[in-house]
XYZ file of C-alpha atoms in Angstrom:
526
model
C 157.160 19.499 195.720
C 153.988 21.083 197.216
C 151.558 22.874 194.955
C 149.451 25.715 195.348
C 146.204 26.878 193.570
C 145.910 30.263 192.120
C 143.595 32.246 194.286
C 146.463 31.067 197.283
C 149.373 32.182 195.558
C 151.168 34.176 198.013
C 151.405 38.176 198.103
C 154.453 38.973 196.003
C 156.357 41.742 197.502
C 157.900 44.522 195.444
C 161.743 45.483 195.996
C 160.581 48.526 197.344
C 159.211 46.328 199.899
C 161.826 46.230 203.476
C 160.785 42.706 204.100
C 161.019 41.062 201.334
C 160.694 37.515 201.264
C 161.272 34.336 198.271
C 157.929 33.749 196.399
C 157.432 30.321 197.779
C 154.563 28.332 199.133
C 153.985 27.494 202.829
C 156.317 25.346 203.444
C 159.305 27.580 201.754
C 160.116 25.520 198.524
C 159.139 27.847 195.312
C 155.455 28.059 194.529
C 154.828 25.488 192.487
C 151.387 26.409 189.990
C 149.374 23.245 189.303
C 148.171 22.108 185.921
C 144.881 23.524 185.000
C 142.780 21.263 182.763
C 144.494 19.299 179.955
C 147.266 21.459 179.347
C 145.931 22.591 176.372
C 145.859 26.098 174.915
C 142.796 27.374 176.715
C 144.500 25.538 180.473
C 147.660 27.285 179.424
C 145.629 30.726 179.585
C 144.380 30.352 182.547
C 147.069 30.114 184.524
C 149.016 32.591 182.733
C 146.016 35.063 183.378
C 146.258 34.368 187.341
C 149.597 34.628 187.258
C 150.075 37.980 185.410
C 147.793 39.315 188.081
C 149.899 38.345 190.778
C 153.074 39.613 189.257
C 152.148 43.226 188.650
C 154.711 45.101 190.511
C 157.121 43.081 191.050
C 160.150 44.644 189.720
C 162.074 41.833 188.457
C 160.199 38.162 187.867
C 163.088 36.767 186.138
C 164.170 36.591 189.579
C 161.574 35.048 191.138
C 161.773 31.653 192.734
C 158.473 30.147 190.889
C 157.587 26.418 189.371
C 155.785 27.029 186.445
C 153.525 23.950 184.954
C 155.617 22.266 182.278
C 152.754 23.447 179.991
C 153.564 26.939 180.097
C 157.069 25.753 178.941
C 158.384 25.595 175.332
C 160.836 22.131 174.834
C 163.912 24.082 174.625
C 166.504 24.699 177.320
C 166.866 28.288 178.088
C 170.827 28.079 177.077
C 169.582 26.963 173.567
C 167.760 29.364 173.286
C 169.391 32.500 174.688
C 171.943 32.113 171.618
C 172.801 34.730 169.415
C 174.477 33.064 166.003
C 171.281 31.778 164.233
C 172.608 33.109 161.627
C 176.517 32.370 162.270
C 177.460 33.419 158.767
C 176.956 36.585 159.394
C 179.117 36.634 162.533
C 181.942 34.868 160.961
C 181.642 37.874 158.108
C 182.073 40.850 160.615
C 185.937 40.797 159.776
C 186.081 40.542 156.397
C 186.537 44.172 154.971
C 189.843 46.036 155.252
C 188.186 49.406 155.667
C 187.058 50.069 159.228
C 183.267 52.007 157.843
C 182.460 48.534 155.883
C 183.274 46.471 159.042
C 181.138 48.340 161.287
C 178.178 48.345 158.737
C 179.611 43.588 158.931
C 178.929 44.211 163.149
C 175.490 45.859 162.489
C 174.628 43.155 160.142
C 175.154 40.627 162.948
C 173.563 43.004 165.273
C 169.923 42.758 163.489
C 170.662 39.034 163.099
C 170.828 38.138 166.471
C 166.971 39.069 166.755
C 166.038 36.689 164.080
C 164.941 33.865 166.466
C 161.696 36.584 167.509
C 160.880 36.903 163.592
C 160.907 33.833 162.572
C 159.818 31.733 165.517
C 157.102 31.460 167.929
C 157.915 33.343 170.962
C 158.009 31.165 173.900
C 159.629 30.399 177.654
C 162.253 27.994 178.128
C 163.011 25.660 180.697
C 165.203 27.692 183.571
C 168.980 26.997 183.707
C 170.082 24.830 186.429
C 173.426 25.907 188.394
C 175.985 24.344 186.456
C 174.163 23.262 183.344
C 175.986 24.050 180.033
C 175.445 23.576 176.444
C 177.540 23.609 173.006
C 177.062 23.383 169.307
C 178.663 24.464 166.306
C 178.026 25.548 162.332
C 179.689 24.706 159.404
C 178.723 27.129 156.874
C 179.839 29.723 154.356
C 180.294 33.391 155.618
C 178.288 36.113 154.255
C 179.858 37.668 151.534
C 179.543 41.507 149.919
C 178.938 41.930 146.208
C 181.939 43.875 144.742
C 179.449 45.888 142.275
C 176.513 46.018 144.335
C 177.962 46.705 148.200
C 175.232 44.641 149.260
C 175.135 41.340 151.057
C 175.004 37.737 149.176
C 173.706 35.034 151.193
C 174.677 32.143 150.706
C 173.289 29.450 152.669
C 169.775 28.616 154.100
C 167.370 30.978 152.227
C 164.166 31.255 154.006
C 160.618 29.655 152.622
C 157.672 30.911 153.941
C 154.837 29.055 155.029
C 151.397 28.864 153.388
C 149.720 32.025 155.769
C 152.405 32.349 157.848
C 151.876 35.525 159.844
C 153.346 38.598 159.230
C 155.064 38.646 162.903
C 155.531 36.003 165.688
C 157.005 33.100 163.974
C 155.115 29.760 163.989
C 158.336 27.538 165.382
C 159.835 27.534 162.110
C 159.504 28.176 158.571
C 161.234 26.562 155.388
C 164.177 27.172 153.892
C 166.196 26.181 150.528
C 170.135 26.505 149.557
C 170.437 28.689 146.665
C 172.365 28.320 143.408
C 175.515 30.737 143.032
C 178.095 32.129 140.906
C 181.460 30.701 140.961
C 182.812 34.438 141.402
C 180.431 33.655 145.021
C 181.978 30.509 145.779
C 179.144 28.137 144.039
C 179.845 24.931 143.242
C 181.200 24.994 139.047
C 179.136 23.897 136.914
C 177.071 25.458 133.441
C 173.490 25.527 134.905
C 174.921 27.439 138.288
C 177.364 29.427 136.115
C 174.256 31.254 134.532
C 172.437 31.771 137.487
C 173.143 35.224 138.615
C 174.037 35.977 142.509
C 170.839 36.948 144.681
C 172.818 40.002 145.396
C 172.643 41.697 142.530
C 169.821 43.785 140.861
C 169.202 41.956 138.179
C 169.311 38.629 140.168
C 167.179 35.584 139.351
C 165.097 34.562 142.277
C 165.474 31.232 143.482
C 161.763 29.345 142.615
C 160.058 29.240 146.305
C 158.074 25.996 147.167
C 155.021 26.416 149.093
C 155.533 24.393 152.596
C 152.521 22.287 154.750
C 152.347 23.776 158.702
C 152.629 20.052 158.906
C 155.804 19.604 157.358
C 157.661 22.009 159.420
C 159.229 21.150 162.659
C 157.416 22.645 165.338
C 160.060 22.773 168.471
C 161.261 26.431 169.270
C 163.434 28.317 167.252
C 163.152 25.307 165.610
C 164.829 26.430 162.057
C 161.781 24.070 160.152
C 162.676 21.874 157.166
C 165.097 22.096 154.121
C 162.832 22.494 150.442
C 164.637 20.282 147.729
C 166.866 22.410 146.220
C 168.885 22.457 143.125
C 171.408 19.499 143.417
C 174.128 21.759 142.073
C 173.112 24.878 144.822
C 175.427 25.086 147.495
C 179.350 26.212 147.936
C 182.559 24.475 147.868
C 183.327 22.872 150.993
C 186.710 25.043 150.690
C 184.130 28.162 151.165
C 183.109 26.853 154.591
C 184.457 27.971 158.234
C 183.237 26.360 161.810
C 181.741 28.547 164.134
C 181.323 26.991 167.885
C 178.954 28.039 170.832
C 179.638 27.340 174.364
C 177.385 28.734 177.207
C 177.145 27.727 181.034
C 174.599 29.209 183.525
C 177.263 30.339 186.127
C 174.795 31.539 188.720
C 171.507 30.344 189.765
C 170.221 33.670 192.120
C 170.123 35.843 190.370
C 170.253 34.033 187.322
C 173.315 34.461 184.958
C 174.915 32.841 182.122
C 178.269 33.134 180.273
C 178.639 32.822 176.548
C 181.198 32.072 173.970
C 181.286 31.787 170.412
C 184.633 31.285 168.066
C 185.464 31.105 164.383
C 189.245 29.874 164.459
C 189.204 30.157 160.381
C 187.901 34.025 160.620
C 189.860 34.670 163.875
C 186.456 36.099 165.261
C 184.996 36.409 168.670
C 182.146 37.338 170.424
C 181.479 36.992 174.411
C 178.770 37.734 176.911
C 177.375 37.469 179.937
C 173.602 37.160 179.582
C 170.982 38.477 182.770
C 167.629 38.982 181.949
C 165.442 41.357 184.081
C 161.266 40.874 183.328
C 158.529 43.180 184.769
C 154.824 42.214 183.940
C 153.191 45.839 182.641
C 149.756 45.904 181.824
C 148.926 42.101 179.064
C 152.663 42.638 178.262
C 155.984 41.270 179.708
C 158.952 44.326 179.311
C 162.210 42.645 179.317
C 165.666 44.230 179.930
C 169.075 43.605 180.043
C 170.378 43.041 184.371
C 172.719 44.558 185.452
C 175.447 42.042 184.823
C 174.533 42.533 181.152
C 176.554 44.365 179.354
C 175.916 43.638 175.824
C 177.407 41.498 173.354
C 180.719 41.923 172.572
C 182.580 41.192 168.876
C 186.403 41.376 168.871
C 188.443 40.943 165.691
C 191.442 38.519 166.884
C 192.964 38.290 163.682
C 196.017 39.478 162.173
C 195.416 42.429 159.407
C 192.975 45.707 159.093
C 191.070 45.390 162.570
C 193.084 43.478 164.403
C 192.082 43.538 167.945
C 188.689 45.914 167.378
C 186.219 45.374 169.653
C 182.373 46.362 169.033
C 180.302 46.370 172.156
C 176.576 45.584 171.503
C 174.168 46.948 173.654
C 170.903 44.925 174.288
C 167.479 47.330 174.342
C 164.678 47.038 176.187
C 162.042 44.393 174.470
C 158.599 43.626 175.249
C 156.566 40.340 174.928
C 152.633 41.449 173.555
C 149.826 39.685 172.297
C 149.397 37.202 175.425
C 145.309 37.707 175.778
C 145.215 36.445 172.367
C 147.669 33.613 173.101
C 149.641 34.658 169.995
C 152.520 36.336 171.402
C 154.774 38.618 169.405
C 157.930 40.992 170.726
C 158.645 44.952 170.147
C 161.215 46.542 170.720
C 161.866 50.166 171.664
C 165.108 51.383 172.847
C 168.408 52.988 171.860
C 170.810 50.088 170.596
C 174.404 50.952 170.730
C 177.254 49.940 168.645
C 180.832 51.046 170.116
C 184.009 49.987 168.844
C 186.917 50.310 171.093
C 190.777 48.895 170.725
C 192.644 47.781 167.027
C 195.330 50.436 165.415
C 195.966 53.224 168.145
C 194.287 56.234 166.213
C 192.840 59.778 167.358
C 189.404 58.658 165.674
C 186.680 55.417 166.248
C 182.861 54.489 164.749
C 179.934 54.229 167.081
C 176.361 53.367 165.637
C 173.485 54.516 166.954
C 170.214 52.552 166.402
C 166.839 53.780 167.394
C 164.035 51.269 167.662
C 160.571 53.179 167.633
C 157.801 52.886 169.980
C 155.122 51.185 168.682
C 151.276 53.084 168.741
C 148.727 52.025 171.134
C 146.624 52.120 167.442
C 146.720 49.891 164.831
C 149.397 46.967 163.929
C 153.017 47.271 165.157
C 155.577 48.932 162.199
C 158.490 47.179 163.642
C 160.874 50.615 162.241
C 164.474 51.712 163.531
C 166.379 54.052 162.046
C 169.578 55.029 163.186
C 173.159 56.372 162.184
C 177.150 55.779 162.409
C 179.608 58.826 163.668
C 183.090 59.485 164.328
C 184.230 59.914 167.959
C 186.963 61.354 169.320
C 189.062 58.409 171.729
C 189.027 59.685 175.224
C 186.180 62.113 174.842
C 183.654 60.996 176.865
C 180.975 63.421 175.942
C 181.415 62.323 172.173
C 181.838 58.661 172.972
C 178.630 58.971 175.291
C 175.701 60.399 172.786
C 173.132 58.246 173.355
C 170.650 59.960 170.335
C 171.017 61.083 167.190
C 170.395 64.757 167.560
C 173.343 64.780 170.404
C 175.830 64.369 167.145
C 177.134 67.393 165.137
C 176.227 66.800 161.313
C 179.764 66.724 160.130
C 181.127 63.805 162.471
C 178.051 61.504 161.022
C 179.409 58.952 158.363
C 175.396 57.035 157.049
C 171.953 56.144 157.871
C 170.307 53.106 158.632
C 166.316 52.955 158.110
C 164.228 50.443 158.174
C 162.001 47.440 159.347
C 163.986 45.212 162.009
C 161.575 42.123 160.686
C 161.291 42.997 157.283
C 164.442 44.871 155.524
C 167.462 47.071 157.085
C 168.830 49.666 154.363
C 171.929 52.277 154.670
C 173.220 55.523 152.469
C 176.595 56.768 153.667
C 177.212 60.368 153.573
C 177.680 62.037 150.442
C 175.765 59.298 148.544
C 172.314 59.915 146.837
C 171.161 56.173 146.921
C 170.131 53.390 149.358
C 171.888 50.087 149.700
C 170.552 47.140 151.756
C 172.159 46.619 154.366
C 170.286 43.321 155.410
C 167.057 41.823 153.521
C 165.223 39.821 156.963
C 163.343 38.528 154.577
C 165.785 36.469 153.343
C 167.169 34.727 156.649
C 165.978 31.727 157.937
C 167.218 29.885 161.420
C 170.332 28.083 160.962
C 170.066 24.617 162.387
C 172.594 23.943 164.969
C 174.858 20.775 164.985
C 174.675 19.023 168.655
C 176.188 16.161 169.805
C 173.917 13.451 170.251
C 172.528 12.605 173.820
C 174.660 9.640 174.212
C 177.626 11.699 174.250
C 176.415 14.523 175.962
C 177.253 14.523 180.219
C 174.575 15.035 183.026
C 174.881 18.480 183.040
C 174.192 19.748 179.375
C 171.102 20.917 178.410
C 169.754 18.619 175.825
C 170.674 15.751 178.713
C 169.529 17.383 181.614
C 165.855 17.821 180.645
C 165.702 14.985 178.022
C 162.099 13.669 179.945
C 160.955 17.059 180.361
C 161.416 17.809 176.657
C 160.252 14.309 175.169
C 156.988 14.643 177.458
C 156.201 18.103 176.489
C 156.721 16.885 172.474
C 154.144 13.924 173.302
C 151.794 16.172 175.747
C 152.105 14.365 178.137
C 151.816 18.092 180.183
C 151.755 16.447 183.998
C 154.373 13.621 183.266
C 156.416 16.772 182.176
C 155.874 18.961 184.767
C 156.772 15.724 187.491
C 159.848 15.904 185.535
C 160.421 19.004 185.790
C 159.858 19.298 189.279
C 162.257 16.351 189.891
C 165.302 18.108 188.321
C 164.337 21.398 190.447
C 164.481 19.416 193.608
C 167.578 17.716 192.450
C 169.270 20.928 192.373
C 167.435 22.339 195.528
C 169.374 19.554 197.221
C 172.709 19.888 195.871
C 172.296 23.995 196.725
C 171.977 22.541 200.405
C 174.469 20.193 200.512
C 177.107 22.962 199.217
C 175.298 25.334 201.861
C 175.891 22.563 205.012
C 179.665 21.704 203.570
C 180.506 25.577 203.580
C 181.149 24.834 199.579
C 180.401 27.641 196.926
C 179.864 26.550 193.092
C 182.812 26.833 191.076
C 181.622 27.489 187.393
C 183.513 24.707 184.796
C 184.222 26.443 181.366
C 184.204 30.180 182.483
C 186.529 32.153 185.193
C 184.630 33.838 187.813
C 186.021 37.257 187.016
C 183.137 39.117 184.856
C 182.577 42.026 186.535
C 183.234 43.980 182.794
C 180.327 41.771 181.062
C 183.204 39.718 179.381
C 183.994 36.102 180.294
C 186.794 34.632 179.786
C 187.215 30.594 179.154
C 189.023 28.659 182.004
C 191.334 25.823 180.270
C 188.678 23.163 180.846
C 186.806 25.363 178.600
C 189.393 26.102 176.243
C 189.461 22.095 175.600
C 185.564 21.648 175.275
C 185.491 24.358 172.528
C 188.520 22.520 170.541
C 187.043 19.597 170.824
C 183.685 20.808 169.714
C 185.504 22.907 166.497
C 187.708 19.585 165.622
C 184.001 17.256 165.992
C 182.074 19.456 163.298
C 184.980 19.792 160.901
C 184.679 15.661 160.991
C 187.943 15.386 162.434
């Protein structure tokens, strides 16, 4: 592939534009930028400086056909990354509660989750899907529970551990974390010395003893969940505590550029499916990032029998933007309306919708990070109720509680009528859950870990041009097949997901039904 220096990169046209054209080089392959130096921090500046220039205006960059230098790059396939259950426990929880109030406070648990990746590590770009490329993993873990007395939540696995200076926002790649001891009462493992520890939930809780961590010691590959502190040799639940949540995604279009998403917990009976379409717009130093228009949100269905069965929550994703790029120490904010809709279960006059409202951060002073928000009653089939996008659009007596907070620090709740504050999430608290992958010897040409193995063992070594050949080399690869399909008259036929998802939810084809059974029958060990 042809490469181009930065004071030729081509005009980019806007949308607006009638005659718009690809970004691509002379000879019409993708512009290709060239490595700048060593690839090092200062190189990787550089060419994100000329580039930013270039792009201002253009309406949607995520749709862009560019090469980027490998350097540029963080060694993680996009699919890996774009995954919503680092903290699975918390999605296989969402269904737990028999009272429908307590199970949408479970959904917006899981919806402040899903961010975690942008608290705890460094922000970065993946590697872009290729057509066809699909990955899977799975957890086998303990589900959030709630404290009986307290109402509030008791984690029970992977308890994060802060670094030594770790800053207050942006991650580093990965922090420490540490299994905590627990009750019996909280599924912990029996014994005297975890018998009188008392649950973190509560308020007179025992903290578990944090162990400073070395940057060194921590694994440095994005969201890379960083490395377990010796714990307590009796900490931990009962393996009868434990359910298995799978992932399966597959990038089911290549322009524009659109994934599908899956994630099951047979032993919970819970859901959650997606398609995911990013649209990016450089503004200003800062990249704003939105949900495209095959986006829909995330939705969480409850698929088991019992209270809930059949309730679907429909997560909206907000508007996001990436900051701190001049400094080369990038961070995210957020400022949108989120919303939380549930739809479907027991046939009643009445649903819950949440409402979250992420502030806009000053142009002064450090970023606050705040949302507050709150959960209503709406009327099924009234669309002017079901529609109220802000909080001052709902009549005081159909609100049910409040949400304030910090999205990276602390998310508290009071429901009406109630004088105090509960936690509804403690941040804080969470670190990345490491997933379980099959190793690369089992994995096919077309998943992720596979399908940019050099790229990502090149990038880990620094090896920045080898890795940006490589990466070239797989783009061509798929350049060609795109033509071959073109001269045969052939269109791409996704593998694990039908090609009905007009309504932002995919559904599994049977080959996909398999590959998630086999994937929840390999991480129960059987």
């Amino acid at each position: 592939m042809s490469t181009i220096s930065l004071d030729k990169i081509p005009d980019v046209p806007t949308d607006d534009d009638a005659t718009v054209k690809q970004f691509t080089d002379e000879t019409g392959a993708p512009a290709s930028l060239p490595e700048i130096g060593s690839g090092g921090e200062e190189s990787k500046l550089k060419v994100l400086m000329g580039l930013m220039r270039k792009l201002m205006g253009v309406k949607d960059v995520a749709n862009l056909r560019l090469s980027l230098p490998a350097s540029l790059l963080e060694p993680i396939p996009n699919l890996e990354y774009w995954q919503y259950a680092d903290r699975a426990d918390i999605l296989a929880a969402v269904g737990d509660s028999d009272n429908e109030l307590e199970r949408m406070l479970a959904v917006l648990r899981f919806s402040f989750s899903k961010e975690l990746k942008f608290i705890r590590s460094r922000l970065g770009k993946p590697y872009n899907s290729a057509l066809g490329e699909h990955f899977r993993c799975s957890w086998r873990l303990p589900p959030l529970l709630i404290d009986n007395e307290t109402k509030e939540p008791v984690v029970r696995t992977h308890i994060h551990v802060p670094l030594p200076g770790e800053p207050l926002y942006g991650g580093q790649g990965g922090s420490g974390w540490i299994t905590p001891v627990l009750r019996p009462e909280d599924g912990g493992k029996p014994n005297s010395e975890a018998s009188s520890i008392i649950s973190s939930s509560s308020k007179t809780s025992k903290k578990q003893p944090v162990k400073a961590l070395s940057p060194e010691s921590v694994d440095r590959v994005v969201p890379g969940p960083g490395k377990e502190v010796e714990a307590d040799p009796d900490a931990g639940v009962l393996e009868s505590e434990k359910v298995t949540v799978v992932f399966l995604c597959e990038q089911v279009s290549h322009h524009p550029p659109i994934s599908a998403a899956y994630y099951y917990c047979p032993e919970k009976g819970i859901e959650a499916y997606c398609m995911d379409q990013i649209a990016a717009k450089v503004s200003g130093m800062s990249v704003k990032l939105g949900p495209g228009s095959s986006n829909k949100g995330i939705f969480v269905k409850i698929a088991r029998d019992g209270p809930g069965q059949n309730e679907e929550y429909q997560i909206t994703h907000p508007a996001a933007a990436v900051n701190g790029i001049l400094k080369g120490s990038y961070y995210g904010t957020i400022s949108d309306v989120v919303q939380v809709i549930c739809r479907g279960g027991e046939k009643t006059t009445t649903k819950l919708k949440a409402l979250l409202d992420y502030k806009e951060e000053s142009w002064l002073g450090k970023p606050k990070f705040l949302v507050d928000g709150i959960i209503y009653r709406y009327t099924v089939g009234n669309e002017e109720e079901e529609g109220w996008t802000k909080a001052k659009q709902v009549p005081a007596d159909k609100i049910l509680g409040y949400l304030e907070g910090c999205w990276m620090k602390q998310i508290r709740y009071k429901l009406k009528g109630q004088k105090e504050w509960k936690v509804l999430l403690d941040l804080d608290q969470l670190a990345l859950i490491p997933k379980d992958v099959r190793p690369l010897h089992e994995q096919d040409e077309h998943e992720s870990r596979k399908l940019w193995e050099s790229v990502t063992e090149n990038l880990i070594s620094k090896n920045w041009g080898e890795a940006t050949k490589s990466k070239q080399t797989i783009e061509q690869r798929q350049r060609d097949k795109a033509a071959e399909r073109k001269t045969k008259g052939e269109t791409h036929q996704a593998r694990y997901f039908q090609p009905d998802y007009e309504d932002g939810r995919p559904k599994l084809t049977n080959e996909g039904q398999k590959a998630l059974e086999d994937e929840i029958q390999r991480c129960r060990g059987q």
